[in-house]
PDB file of C-alpha atoms in Angstrom:
ATOM      1  CA  MET A   7      -9.002 -11.419  -1.291  1.00 85.00           C
ATOM      2  CA  ILE A   8      -7.612  -7.780  -0.192  1.00 96.00           C
ATOM      3  CA  ARG A   9      -7.306  -5.771  -3.042  1.00 98.00           C
ATOM      4  CA  ALA A  10      -4.558  -3.347  -3.940  1.00 98.00           C
ATOM      5  CA  SER A  11      -4.961  -0.099  -5.978  1.00 98.00           C
ATOM      6  CA  GLY A  12      -3.079   3.274  -6.724  1.00 98.00           C
ATOM      7  CA  VAL A  13      -3.832   7.190  -5.788  1.00 98.00           C
ATOM      8  CA  GLY A  14      -3.451   7.941  -9.371  1.00 97.00           C
ATOM      9  CA  SER A  15      -0.422  10.399 -10.564  1.00 97.00           C
ATOM     10  CA  TRP A  16       2.547   8.461 -12.266  1.00 98.00           C
ATOM     11  CA  PRO A  17       5.853  10.058 -13.484  1.00 97.00           C
ATOM     12  CA  GLN A  18       6.188  10.652 -16.775  1.00 95.00           C
ATOM     13  CA  GLU A  19       6.442   7.962 -19.303  1.00 95.00           C
ATOM     14  CA  PRO A  20       4.501   6.973 -22.557  1.00 96.00           C
ATOM     15  CA  VAL A  21       0.805   6.735 -21.295  1.00 97.00           C
ATOM     16  CA  ARG A  22       0.604   3.445 -23.505  1.00 97.00           C
ATOM     17  CA  GLU A  23       3.564   2.003 -21.381  1.00 97.00           C
ATOM     18  CA  VAL A  24       2.059   3.243 -17.786  1.00 98.00           C
ATOM     19  CA  VAL A  25      -1.564   1.994 -18.771  1.00 98.00           C
ATOM     20  CA  ARG A  26      -0.354  -1.426 -19.544  1.00 98.00           C
ATOM     21  CA  ARG A  27       2.175  -1.656 -16.424  1.00 97.00           C
ATOM     22  CA  LEU A  28      -0.801  -1.114 -14.139  1.00 98.00           C
ATOM     23  CA  ARG A  29      -2.727  -3.619 -16.131  1.00 98.00           C
ATOM     24  CA  ASP A  30      -0.418  -6.390 -15.443  1.00 97.00           C
ATOM     25  CA  VAL A  31       0.244  -5.595 -12.102  1.00 97.00           C
ATOM     26  CA  LEU A  32      -3.674  -5.108 -10.926  1.00 98.00           C
ATOM     27  CA  ALA A  33      -6.063  -6.180 -13.296  1.00 93.00           C
ATOM     28  CA  ASP A  34      -6.048  -9.836 -11.686  1.00 91.00           C
ATOM     29  CA  GLY A  35      -8.170  -9.430  -9.069  1.00 95.00           C
ATOM     30  CA  HIS A  36      -7.421  -5.684  -7.850  1.00 98.00           C
ATOM     31  CA  VAL A  37      -8.309  -2.196  -8.790  1.00 98.00           C
ATOM     32  CA  PRO A  38      -6.410  -0.917 -11.837  1.00 98.00           C
ATOM     33  CA  TYR A  39      -6.998   2.933 -12.347  1.00 98.00           C
ATOM     34  CA  ALA A  40      -6.500   5.279 -15.107  1.00 97.00           C
ATOM     35  CA  PRO A  41      -3.186   7.076 -14.513  1.00 97.00           C
ATOM     36  CA  GLU A  42      -2.440  10.691 -14.507  1.00 97.00           C
ATOM     37  CA  ILE A  43       0.901  12.165 -15.603  1.00 97.00           C
ATOM     38  CA  PRO A  44       0.696  15.546 -14.435  1.00 96.00           C
ATOM     39  CA  SER A  45       4.417  16.099 -16.024  1.00 96.00           C
ATOM     40  CA  ARG A  46       3.094  16.364 -19.688  1.00 96.00           C
ATOM     41  CA  GLY A  47       1.952  19.863 -18.917  1.00 94.00           C
ATOM     42  CA  PRO A  48      -1.175  22.107 -18.022  1.00 94.00           C
ATOM     43  CA  GLY A  49      -4.000  20.286 -18.727  1.00 95.00           C
ATOM     44  CA  ALA A  50      -2.582  16.728 -17.267  1.00 96.00           C
ATOM     45  CA  ASP A  51      -2.641  18.164 -13.843  1.00 95.00           C
ATOM     46  CA  LEU A  52      -5.694  17.474 -11.283  1.00 95.00           C
ATOM     47  CA  VAL A  53      -7.340  20.729 -11.421  1.00 97.00           C
ATOM     48  CA  GLY A  54      -7.025  21.238 -15.329  1.00 96.00           C
ATOM     49  CA  ARG A  55      -8.045  17.879 -16.166  1.00 97.00           C
ATOM     50  CA  THR A  56     -10.949  18.065 -14.226  1.00 98.00           C
ATOM     51  CA  ALA A  57     -12.130  21.409 -14.993  1.00 97.00           C
ATOM     52  CA  ALA A  58     -11.822  20.654 -18.469  1.00 96.00           C
ATOM     53  CA  GLN A  59     -15.083  18.502 -18.194  1.00 97.00           C
ATOM     54  CA  LEU A  60     -16.980  20.973 -16.283  1.00 97.00           C
ATOM     55  CA  ALA A  61     -20.336  20.979 -18.009  1.00 95.00           C
ATOM     56  CA  GLU A  62     -21.095  24.864 -19.354  1.00 94.00           C
ATOM     57  CA  MET A  63     -18.529  26.465 -16.913  1.00 96.00           C
ATOM     58  CA  PRO A  64     -15.522  27.294 -19.630  1.00 95.00           C
ATOM     59  CA  VAL A  65     -12.057  27.824 -18.317  1.00 96.00           C
ATOM     60  CA  ASP A  66      -8.793  29.117 -19.177  1.00 94.00           C
ATOM     61  CA  LEU A  67      -5.298  28.929 -17.737  1.00 95.00           C
ATOM     62  CA  GLN A  68      -4.005  32.413 -16.852  1.00 92.00           C
ATOM     63  CA  PRO A  69      -0.598  32.923 -14.559  1.00 91.00           C
ATOM     64  CA  PRO A  70      -2.619  32.525 -11.359  1.00 89.00           C
ATOM     65  CA  GLY A  71      -4.000  29.368 -12.144  1.00 93.00           C
ATOM     66  CA  TRP A  72      -7.112  27.821 -13.708  1.00 96.00           C
ATOM     67  CA  ARG A  73      -9.943  30.270 -14.513  1.00 96.00           C
ATOM     68  CA  LEU A  74     -13.665  30.701 -15.037  1.00 96.00           C
ATOM     69  CA  THR A  75     -14.564  32.390 -18.479  1.00 95.00           C
ATOM     70  CA  ASP A  76     -16.719  33.198 -21.231  1.00 91.00           C
ATOM     71  CA  ALA A  77     -15.088  30.963 -23.809  1.00 88.00           C
ATOM     72  CA  PRO A  78     -12.535  27.611 -23.163  1.00 84.00           C
ATOM     73  CA  GLY A  79      -9.125  28.436 -24.206  1.00 80.00           C
ATOM     74  CA  ARG A  80      -6.542  26.413 -26.366  1.00 90.00           C
ATOM     75  CA  ASP A  81      -5.491  24.669 -22.432  1.00 92.00           C
ATOM     76  CA  VAL A  82      -8.861  23.250 -22.278  1.00 93.00           C
ATOM     77  CA  SER A  83      -8.612  21.400 -25.781  1.00 94.00           C
ATOM     78  CA  ARG A  84      -4.976  19.973 -24.613  1.00 95.00           C
ATOM     79  CA  ALA A  85      -6.485  18.901 -21.805  1.00 96.00           C
ATOM     80  CA  GLY A  86      -9.548  17.038 -23.415  1.00 95.00           C
ATOM     81  CA  ALA A  87      -7.111  15.467 -26.064  1.00 96.00           C
ATOM     82  CA  TYR A  88      -4.977  14.159 -22.955  1.00 97.00           C
ATOM     83  CA  LEU A  89      -8.188  12.740 -21.429  1.00 97.00           C
ATOM     84  CA  ARG A  90      -9.231  11.334 -25.014  1.00 96.00           C
ATOM     85  CA  GLU A  91      -5.742   9.758 -25.278  1.00 97.00           C
ATOM     86  CA  ASP A  92      -5.480   8.084 -22.180  1.00 97.00           C
ATOM     87  CA  LEU A  93      -9.235   6.813 -22.211  1.00 97.00           C
ATOM     88  CA  ASP A  94      -8.374   5.496 -25.826  1.00 97.00           C
ATOM     89  CA  GLU A  95      -5.169   3.473 -24.008  1.00 98.00           C
ATOM     90  CA  LEU A  96      -7.457   2.033 -21.554  1.00 97.00           C
ATOM     91  CA  ALA A  97      -9.880   0.842 -24.321  1.00 98.00           C
ATOM     92  CA  GLU A  98      -7.002  -1.206 -26.034  1.00 98.00           C
ATOM     93  CA  ALA A  99      -5.531  -2.396 -23.100  1.00 98.00           C
ATOM     94  CA  TYR A 100      -8.775  -3.796 -20.963  1.00 98.00           C
ATOM     95  CA  ASP A 101     -10.040  -4.955 -24.176  1.00 97.00           C
ATOM     96  CA  GLY A 102     -12.216  -8.051 -22.774  1.00 96.00           C
ATOM     97  CA  TYR A 103     -11.649  -6.853 -18.931  1.00 97.00           C
ATOM     98  CA  THR A 104     -14.352  -7.166 -16.377  1.00 97.00           C
ATOM     99  CA  GLY A 105     -14.084  -5.894 -12.972  1.00 97.00           C
ATOM    100  CA  PRO A 106     -13.714  -2.466 -11.100  1.00 97.00           C
ATOM    101  CA  MET A 107     -12.107   0.494 -13.107  1.00 98.00           C
ATOM    102  CA  LYS A 108     -10.871   3.547 -10.828  1.00 98.00           C
ATOM    103  CA  VAL A 109     -11.108   7.230 -12.512  1.00 98.00           C
ATOM    104  CA  GLN A 110     -10.116  10.301 -10.299  1.00 98.00           C
ATOM    105  CA  LEU A 111     -11.225  13.865 -10.757  1.00 98.00           C
ATOM    106  CA  CYS A 112     -10.694  16.596  -8.418  1.00 98.00           C
ATOM    107  CA  GLY A 113     -13.530  16.845  -5.747  1.00 98.00           C
ATOM    108  CA  PRO A 114     -15.787  19.941  -5.834  1.00 98.00           C
ATOM    109  CA  TRP A 115     -14.145  21.769  -2.938  1.00 98.00           C
ATOM    110  CA  THR A 116     -10.593  21.616  -4.023  1.00 98.00           C
ATOM    111  CA  LEU A 117     -11.748  22.641  -7.464  1.00 98.00           C
ATOM    112  CA  ALA A 118     -13.608  25.370  -6.283  1.00 98.00           C
ATOM    113  CA  ALA A 119     -10.366  26.394  -4.110  1.00 97.00           C
ATOM    114  CA  SER A 120      -8.383  26.137  -7.014  1.00 97.00           C
ATOM    115  CA  LEU A 121     -10.278  27.603  -9.586  1.00 97.00           C
ATOM    116  CA  TRP A 122     -10.499  31.330  -9.944  1.00 97.00           C
ATOM    117  CA  LEU A 123     -13.214  34.034 -10.853  1.00 96.00           C
ATOM    118  CA  PRO A 124     -12.839  36.573 -13.886  1.00 93.00           C
ATOM    119  CA  ARG A 125     -12.624  39.339 -11.320  1.00 88.00           C
ATOM    120  CA  GLY A 126      -9.623  37.415  -9.505  1.00 86.00           C
ATOM    121  CA  ASP A 127     -10.919  35.785  -6.174  1.00 93.00           C
ATOM    122  CA  ARG A 128     -10.814  32.111  -5.631  1.00 96.00           C
ATOM    123  CA  VAL A 129     -14.688  30.400  -6.591  1.00 97.00           C
ATOM    124  CA  LEU A 130     -14.748  29.608  -3.050  1.00 97.00           C
ATOM    125  CA  VAL A 131     -15.545  32.987  -1.965  1.00 95.00           C
ATOM    126  CA  ASP A 132     -18.686  32.931  -4.030  1.00 96.00           C
ATOM    127  CA  ALA A 133     -21.477  30.745  -2.872  1.00 97.00           C
ATOM    128  CA  GLY A 134     -23.135  30.717  -5.905  1.00 97.00           C
ATOM    129  CA  ALA A 135     -20.481  30.099  -8.235  1.00 97.00           C
ATOM    130  CA  SER A 136     -19.381  26.984  -5.600  1.00 98.00           C
ATOM    131  CA  ARG A 137     -22.702  25.734  -5.907  1.00 98.00           C
ATOM    132  CA  ASP A 138     -22.465  26.111 -10.190  1.00 98.00           C
ATOM    133  CA  VAL A 139     -19.289  24.178  -9.972  1.00 98.00           C
ATOM    134  CA  VAL A 140     -20.504  21.651  -7.678  1.00 98.00           C
ATOM    135  CA  GLN A 141     -23.244  20.800  -9.892  1.00 98.00           C
ATOM    136  CA  SER A 142     -21.487  21.078 -13.380  1.00 98.00           C
ATOM    137  CA  LEU A 143     -18.561  18.774 -11.849  1.00 98.00           C
ATOM    138  CA  ALA A 144     -21.478  16.489 -11.082  1.00 98.00           C
ATOM    139  CA  GLU A 145     -22.420  16.419 -14.753  1.00 98.00           C
ATOM    140  CA  GLY A 146     -19.022  16.366 -15.998  1.00 98.00           C
ATOM    141  CA  ALA A 147     -18.338  13.311 -13.816  1.00 98.00           C
ATOM    142  CA  ARG A 148     -21.197  11.470 -15.019  1.00 98.00           C
ATOM    143  CA  GLU A 149     -20.255  11.802 -18.905  1.00 98.00           C
ATOM    144  CA  VAL A 150     -16.524  10.859 -17.998  1.00 98.00           C
ATOM    145  CA  LEU A 151     -17.772   7.700 -16.537  1.00 98.00           C
ATOM    146  CA  THR A 152     -20.509   7.237 -19.255  1.00 98.00           C
ATOM    147  CA  ARG A 153     -17.212   6.940 -21.773  1.00 98.00           C
ATOM    148  CA  VAL A 154     -15.243   4.937 -19.573  1.00 98.00           C
ATOM    149  CA  ARG A 155     -18.158   2.186 -19.477  1.00 98.00           C
ATOM    150  CA  ARG A 156     -18.424   2.701 -23.159  1.00 98.00           C
ATOM    151  CA  LEU A 157     -14.846   1.942 -23.907  1.00 98.00           C
ATOM    152  CA  VAL A 158     -14.502  -0.723 -21.549  1.00 98.00           C
ATOM    153  CA  PRO A 159     -17.765  -2.224 -21.404  1.00 97.00           C
ATOM    154  CA  GLY A 160     -16.649  -4.772 -18.447  1.00 97.00           C
ATOM    155  CA  ALA A 161     -15.267  -2.223 -16.595  1.00 97.00           C
ATOM    156  CA  GLU A 162     -17.125  -1.112 -13.142  1.00 97.00           C
ATOM    157  CA  PRO A 163     -15.898   2.684 -12.479  1.00 97.00           C
ATOM    158  CA  VAL A 164     -15.147   3.473  -9.266  1.00 98.00           C
ATOM    159  CA  LEU A 165     -15.061   7.372  -8.909  1.00 98.00           C
ATOM    160  CA  GLN A 166     -12.237   8.931  -6.620  1.00 98.00           C
ATOM    161  CA  LEU A 167     -12.445  12.468  -5.704  1.00 98.00           C
ATOM    162  CA  ASP A 168      -9.414  14.180  -5.111  1.00 98.00           C
ATOM    163  CA  GLU A 169      -9.872  16.620  -2.068  1.00 98.00           C
ATOM    164  CA  PRO A 170      -6.421  17.686  -0.498  1.00 97.00           C
ATOM    165  CA  SER A 171      -7.904  21.188   0.328  1.00 97.00           C
ATOM    166  CA  LEU A 172     -11.263  19.625   2.046  1.00 97.00           C
ATOM    167  CA  PRO A 173      -9.448  20.491   5.414  1.00 97.00           C
ATOM    168  CA  ALA A 174      -8.611  23.929   4.744  1.00 97.00           C
ATOM    169  CA  VAL A 175     -11.917  24.701   3.136  1.00 97.00           C
ATOM    170  CA  LEU A 176     -13.322  23.483   6.583  1.00 97.00           C
ATOM    171  CA  THR A 177     -11.028  25.176   8.768  1.00 96.00           C
ATOM    172  CA  GLY A 178     -10.661  28.584   6.951  1.00 93.00           C
ATOM    173  CA  ARG A 179      -6.844  28.083   5.894  1.00 92.00           C
ATOM    174  CA  LEU A 180      -6.989  29.079   2.588  1.00 91.00           C
ATOM    175  CA  ARG A 181      -5.145  32.538   1.503  1.00 86.00           C
ATOM    176  CA  SER A 182      -7.281  35.014   0.141  1.00 83.00           C
ATOM    177  CA  ALA A 183      -6.114  36.295  -3.527  1.00 78.00           C
ATOM    178  CA  SER A 184      -4.111  38.919  -2.078  1.00 71.00           C
ATOM    179  CA  GLY A 185      -2.454  36.493   0.124  1.00 73.00           C
ATOM    180  CA  PHE A 186      -2.470  38.994   3.200  1.00 75.00           C
ATOM    181  CA  GLY A 187      -5.653  37.365   4.787  1.00 80.00           C
ATOM    182  CA  ARG A 188      -7.674  34.022   4.719  1.00 89.00           C
ATOM    183  CA  LEU A 189     -10.952  32.727   3.289  1.00 89.00           C
ATOM    184  CA  ARG A 190     -13.678  31.885   5.361  1.00 93.00           C
ATOM    185  CA  ALA A 191     -14.353  28.734   6.487  1.00 96.00           C
ATOM    186  CA  VAL A 192     -17.487  27.023   4.307  1.00 97.00           C
ATOM    187  CA  ASP A 193     -20.221  25.744   6.702  1.00 98.00           C
ATOM    188  CA  PRO A 194     -19.669  21.740   6.943  1.00 97.00           C
ATOM    189  CA  GLY A 195     -23.217  21.199   5.989  1.00 97.00           C
ATOM    190  CA  VAL A 196     -22.848  22.960   2.663  1.00 98.00           C
ATOM    191  CA  VAL A 197     -19.677  20.983   1.892  1.00 98.00           C
ATOM    192  CA  GLU A 198     -21.199  17.569   2.882  1.00 98.00           C
ATOM    193  CA  SER A 199     -24.328  18.660   0.401  1.00 98.00           C
ATOM    194  CA  GLY A 200     -21.856  19.413  -2.522  1.00 98.00           C
ATOM    195  CA  LEU A 201     -19.859  16.168  -2.194  1.00 98.00           C
ATOM    196  CA  ARG A 202     -23.269  14.082  -1.822  1.00 97.00           C
ATOM    197  CA  THR A 203     -24.424  15.928  -4.943  1.00 98.00           C
ATOM    198  CA  VAL A 204     -21.514  14.792  -6.975  1.00 98.00           C
ATOM    199  CA  ALA A 205     -21.394  11.299  -5.636  1.00 97.00           C
ATOM    200  CA  GLU A 206     -25.745  10.565  -6.057  1.00 97.00           C
ATOM    201  CA  ALA A 207     -24.979  11.915  -9.635  1.00 97.00           C
ATOM    202  CA  VAL A 208     -22.989   9.177 -10.677  1.00 97.00           C
ATOM    203  CA  ASP A 209     -25.269   6.647  -8.685  1.00 95.00           C
ATOM    204  CA  GLY A 210     -25.894   3.694 -11.112  1.00 94.00           C
ATOM    205  CA  LEU A 211     -22.500   4.839 -13.117  1.00 97.00           C
ATOM    206  CA  ALA A 212     -20.012   4.245 -10.774  1.00 96.00           C
ATOM    207  CA  GLY A 213     -19.913   1.116  -8.693  1.00 94.00           C
ATOM    208  CA  SER A 214     -18.522   3.155  -5.862  1.00 96.00           C
ATOM    209  CA  VAL A 215     -17.024   6.321  -4.781  1.00 98.00           C
ATOM    210  CA  SER A 216     -14.210   7.245  -2.307  1.00 98.00           C
ATOM    211  CA  VAL A 217     -12.541  10.675  -1.491  1.00 98.00           C
ATOM    212  CA  HIS A 218      -9.037  11.005  -1.508  1.00 98.00           C
ATOM    213  CA  CYS A 219      -7.386  13.227   1.388  1.00 97.00           C
ATOM    214  CA  CYS A 220      -3.989  12.827   2.200  1.00 90.00           C
ATOM    215  CA  ALA A 221      -3.788  15.508   4.893  1.00 90.00           C
ATOM    216  CA  PRO A 222      -3.656  15.052   8.326  1.00 89.00           C
ATOM    217  CA  ASP A 223      -7.198  16.197   9.938  1.00 93.00           C
ATOM    218  CA  VAL A 224      -9.393  14.190   7.365  1.00 96.00           C
ATOM    219  CA  PRO A 225     -12.902  15.136   8.295  1.00 97.00           C
ATOM    220  CA  PHE A 226     -13.842  11.648   8.672  1.00 96.00           C
ATOM    221  CA  ALA A 227     -17.323  12.260  10.384  1.00 96.00           C
ATOM    222  CA  LEU A 228     -18.528  14.262   7.745  1.00 97.00           C
ATOM    223  CA  LEU A 229     -17.257  11.759   5.233  1.00 97.00           C
ATOM    224  CA  ARG A 230     -19.682   9.181   6.949  1.00 95.00           C
ATOM    225  CA  ARG A 231     -22.711  11.472   6.760  1.00 94.00           C
ATOM    226  CA  VAL A 232     -21.992  11.851   2.920  1.00 95.00           C
ATOM    227  CA  GLY A 233     -23.533   8.381   2.736  1.00 85.00           C
ATOM    228  CA  ALA A 234     -21.764   5.467   0.536  1.00 76.00           C
ATOM    229  CA  VAL A 235     -18.375   6.779  -0.109  1.00 86.00           C
ATOM    230  CA  GLY A 236     -14.892   5.076   0.614  1.00 96.00           C
ATOM    231  CA  VAL A 237     -12.320   7.292   2.288  1.00 98.00           C
ATOM    232  CA  SER A 238      -8.721   7.093   0.845  1.00 98.00           C
ATOM    233  CA  VAL A 239      -5.936   8.345   3.483  1.00 98.00           C
ATOM    234  CA  ASP A 240      -2.307   8.229   3.847  1.00 98.00           C
ATOM    235  CA  THR A 241      -2.189   6.137   7.155  1.00 97.00           C
ATOM    236  CA  SER A 242       1.204   7.523   8.331  1.00 96.00           C
ATOM    237  CA  LEU A 243      -0.762  10.804   9.095  1.00 97.00           C
ATOM    238  CA  LEU A 244      -2.922   8.770  11.254  1.00 96.00           C
ATOM    239  CA  THR A 245      -3.107   9.697  15.113  1.00 94.00           C
ATOM    240  CA  GLU A 246      -4.364   8.221  17.891  1.00 92.00           C
ATOM    241  CA  ARG A 247      -7.721  10.341  17.759  1.00 93.00           C
ATOM    242  CA  THR A 248      -7.687  10.168  13.942  1.00 95.00           C
ATOM    243  CA  TRP A 249      -7.544   6.489  14.277  1.00 97.00           C
ATOM    244  CA  GLU A 250     -10.680   6.386  16.513  1.00 97.00           C
ATOM    245  CA  SER A 251     -12.327   7.900  13.541  1.00 97.00           C
ATOM    246  CA  VAL A 252     -10.932   5.777  11.372  1.00 97.00           C
ATOM    247  CA  ALA A 253     -12.655   3.121  13.372  1.00 98.00           C
ATOM    248  CA  ALA A 254     -15.943   4.699  13.475  1.00 97.00           C
ATOM    249  CA  SER A 255     -16.092   5.014   9.815  1.00 97.00           C
ATOM    250  CA  VAL A 256     -14.895   1.264   9.091  1.00 97.00           C
ATOM    251  CA  GLU A 257     -17.272  -0.425  11.782  1.00 97.00           C
ATOM    252  CA  GLY A 258     -20.355   1.879   9.694  1.00 96.00           C
ATOM    253  CA  GLY A 259     -19.227   0.024   6.466  1.00 96.00           C
ATOM    254  CA  THR A 260     -17.108   2.246   4.916  1.00 97.00           C
ATOM    255  CA  THR A 261     -14.379   1.150   2.807  1.00 97.00           C
ATOM    256  CA  LEU A 262     -10.938   2.156   3.801  1.00 98.00           C
ATOM    257  CA  TRP A 263      -8.650   2.856   0.756  1.00 98.00           C
ATOM    258  CA  ALA A 264      -5.387   2.550   3.344  1.00 98.00           C
ATOM    259  CA  GLY A 265      -2.496   4.012   2.212  1.00 98.00           C
ATOM    260  CA  ILE A 266       0.214   1.995   3.777  1.00 98.00           C
ATOM    261  CA  VAL A 267       3.214   2.183   1.445  1.00 98.00           C
ATOM    262  CA  PRO A 268       5.294   5.490   1.564  1.00 97.00           C
ATOM    263  CA  THR A 269       5.973   6.940  -1.794  1.00 96.00           C
ATOM    264  CA  ASP A 270       9.364   7.385  -0.761  1.00 95.00           C
ATOM    265  CA  THR A 271       9.868   3.811   0.818  1.00 94.00           C
ATOM    266  CA  THR A 272      12.802   1.958   1.328  1.00 92.00           C
ATOM    267  CA  ALA A 273      10.911  -1.282   2.488  1.00 92.00           C
ATOM    268  CA  THR A 274      12.237  -4.240   0.810  1.00 88.00           C
ATOM    269  CA  HIS A 275       9.679  -6.867   1.905  1.00 94.00           C
ATOM    270  CA  PRO A 276       5.725  -5.979   2.559  1.00 97.00           C
ATOM    271  CA  ARG A 277       6.113  -6.769   6.055  1.00 97.00           C
ATOM    272  CA  GLN A 278       7.757  -3.915   6.534  1.00 97.00           C
ATOM    273  CA  VAL A 279       4.872  -1.486   5.717  1.00 98.00           C
ATOM    274  CA  VAL A 280       1.984  -4.206   6.843  1.00 98.00           C
ATOM    275  CA  GLU A 281       3.245  -4.647  10.667  1.00 97.00           C
ATOM    276  CA  PRO A 282       2.589  -0.862  11.782  1.00 97.00           C
ATOM    277  CA  PHE A 283      -1.121  -0.740  10.049  1.00 98.00           C
ATOM    278  CA  LEU A 284      -2.062  -3.899  11.559  1.00 98.00           C
ATOM    279  CA  ASP A 285      -0.553  -2.868  14.901  1.00 97.00           C
ATOM    280  CA  ALA A 286      -2.754   0.294  14.711  1.00 97.00           C
ATOM    281  CA  TRP A 287      -6.105  -1.316  13.333  1.00 98.00           C
ATOM    282  CA  SER A 288      -5.588  -3.627  16.555  1.00 97.00           C
ATOM    283  CA  ARG A 289      -4.804  -1.136  18.881  1.00 97.00           C
ATOM    284  CA  VAL A 290      -7.891   0.581  17.805  1.00 97.00           C
ATOM    285  CA  GLY A 291     -10.168  -2.217  18.423  1.00 97.00           C
ATOM    286  CA  LEU A 292     -11.065  -2.956  14.599  1.00 97.00           C
ATOM    287  CA  GLU A 293     -12.030  -6.635  14.029  1.00 96.00           C
ATOM    288  CA  THR A 294      -9.603  -8.767  11.778  1.00 96.00           C
ATOM    289  CA  ALA A 295     -12.239  -9.760   9.891  1.00 96.00           C
ATOM    290  CA  ARG A 296     -13.035  -5.754   8.742  1.00 97.00           C
ATOM    291  CA  LEU A 297      -9.911  -5.871   6.887  1.00 97.00           C
ATOM    292  CA  SER A 298     -12.092  -7.207   3.996  1.00 96.00           C
ATOM    293  CA  GLN A 299     -13.106  -3.310   3.617  1.00 97.00           C
ATOM    294  CA  VAL A 300      -9.338  -2.601   3.259  1.00 98.00           C
ATOM    295  CA  VAL A 301      -8.110  -1.466  -0.316  1.00 98.00           C
ATOM    296  CA  VAL A 302      -4.035  -1.036   0.088  1.00 98.00           C
ATOM    297  CA  THR A 303      -2.851   2.005  -1.874  1.00 98.00           C
ATOM    298  CA  PRO A 304       0.461   3.958  -1.840  1.00 98.00           C
ATOM    299  CA  ALA A 305       0.503   6.644   0.727  1.00 97.00           C
ATOM    300  CA  CYS A 306       0.003   9.424  -2.235  1.00 96.00           C
ATOM    301  CA  GLY A 307       0.465  10.231  -5.798  1.00 97.00           C
ATOM    302  CA  LEU A 308       3.761   8.628  -7.495  1.00 97.00           C
ATOM    303  CA  GLY A 309       3.845  11.553 -10.168  1.00 96.00           C
ATOM    304  CA  THR A 310       7.092  12.768  -8.562  1.00 95.00           C
ATOM    305  CA  ARG A 311       9.146   9.510  -8.197  1.00 96.00           C
ATOM    306  CA  THR A 312      11.067   8.088 -11.210  1.00 97.00           C
ATOM    307  CA  PRO A 313       9.275   5.221 -13.295  1.00 97.00           C
ATOM    308  CA  ALA A 314      11.346   2.412 -11.727  1.00 96.00           C
ATOM    309  CA  GLU A 315      10.539   4.076  -7.902  1.00 97.00           C
ATOM    310  CA  ALA A 316       6.884   4.152  -8.804  1.00 98.00           C
ATOM    311  CA  ALA A 317       6.270   0.466 -10.007  1.00 97.00           C
ATOM    312  CA  SER A 318       8.014  -0.763  -7.043  1.00 97.00           C
ATOM    313  CA  VAL A 319       6.091   0.960  -4.800  1.00 98.00           C
ATOM    314  CA  GLN A 320       2.930  -0.189  -6.639  1.00 98.00           C
ATOM    315  CA  ARG A 321       4.196  -3.725  -6.312  1.00 98.00           C
ATOM    316  CA  LEU A 322       4.501  -3.622  -3.086  1.00 98.00           C
ATOM    317  CA  ALA A 323       1.091  -2.257  -2.414  1.00 98.00           C
ATOM    318  CA  VAL A 324      -0.190  -5.509  -3.987  1.00 98.00           C
ATOM    319  CA  ASP A 325       2.562  -7.574  -2.311  1.00 98.00           C
ATOM    320  CA  ALA A 326       1.122  -5.971   0.953  1.00 98.00           C
ATOM    321  CA  ALA A 327      -2.447  -6.694   0.047  1.00 98.00           C
ATOM    322  CA  GLY A 328      -1.461  -9.969  -0.279  1.00 97.00           C
ATOM    323  CA  LEU A 329       0.168 -10.126   3.098  1.00 97.00           C
ATOM    324  CA  ILE A 330      -2.593  -8.550   4.641  1.00 97.00           C
ATOM    325  CA  ALA A 331      -4.967 -11.147   2.942  1.00 96.00           C
ATOM    326  CA  GLU A 332      -3.061 -14.485   4.554  1.00 93.00           C
ATOM    327  CA  ARG A 333      -3.801 -12.551   8.029  1.00 83.00           C
ATOM    328  CA  LEU A 334      -7.746 -12.635   7.522  1.00 80.00           C
TER     329      LEU A 334
END
């Protein structure tokens, strides 16, 4: 069976309705996930939700964004309340469930690129602060997954690290605090080590770890070196060259979380999104049997769509997974 899942974000709806909708669509052999509803406000966004889980690194919310501080502000309390509500709804909706359960957190390098130091620079400019964020996130991720295991005892958590800024971190494309300069690129070895630190910290708590990066220049080779992590991508952004990198990763055992369903799709049949993916798979020389390493997802989060559109895209991902399974 080819499984389907989602990336994470969902449009504004009561969280109970979203959790149950996703359970009904995905719980039967696929990979359900804890939805993020960023339109609820600060603390429900990817960075704030994750920053609030950092161990012994308080944050607050300022006009430029989330900032490291001496004591947590009320925005952290709100972020914690959102996550508690979400996990409580998971516990109720998935009572008696056994199987995978995906949870999303901001990855260490996007987090370091998004958080601000008290003096006004990005955390990323300070190597020591960046190391502290990596270590703190590792502890925070362990705590979140421990809570998921406690609330849904039959769940096998899957941790997704969202790293949309990863290519910019590696190539020095991030703007400085002034906006006039660019930050120095971070050494790939340092980036690799940080990702490995978080992945190894959740070993034994997470059944698997994946890195989501919806960018054209996903660093596949670096992610392969991290070790046993899957890669989640928007397949529409893959070029002939990057498909070669995908092939090397899949042949090395990597799970490909393939975002083959555009979030704004007008497709009415899964064949319309499956055939371009299978054509590219065949052109790059990947064996049909390796499709068992694919998890089908929307191309990116669904937070900007309407609830009806999001539900349609998520259902199409499930149908697409079924169609690919027929090809095996």
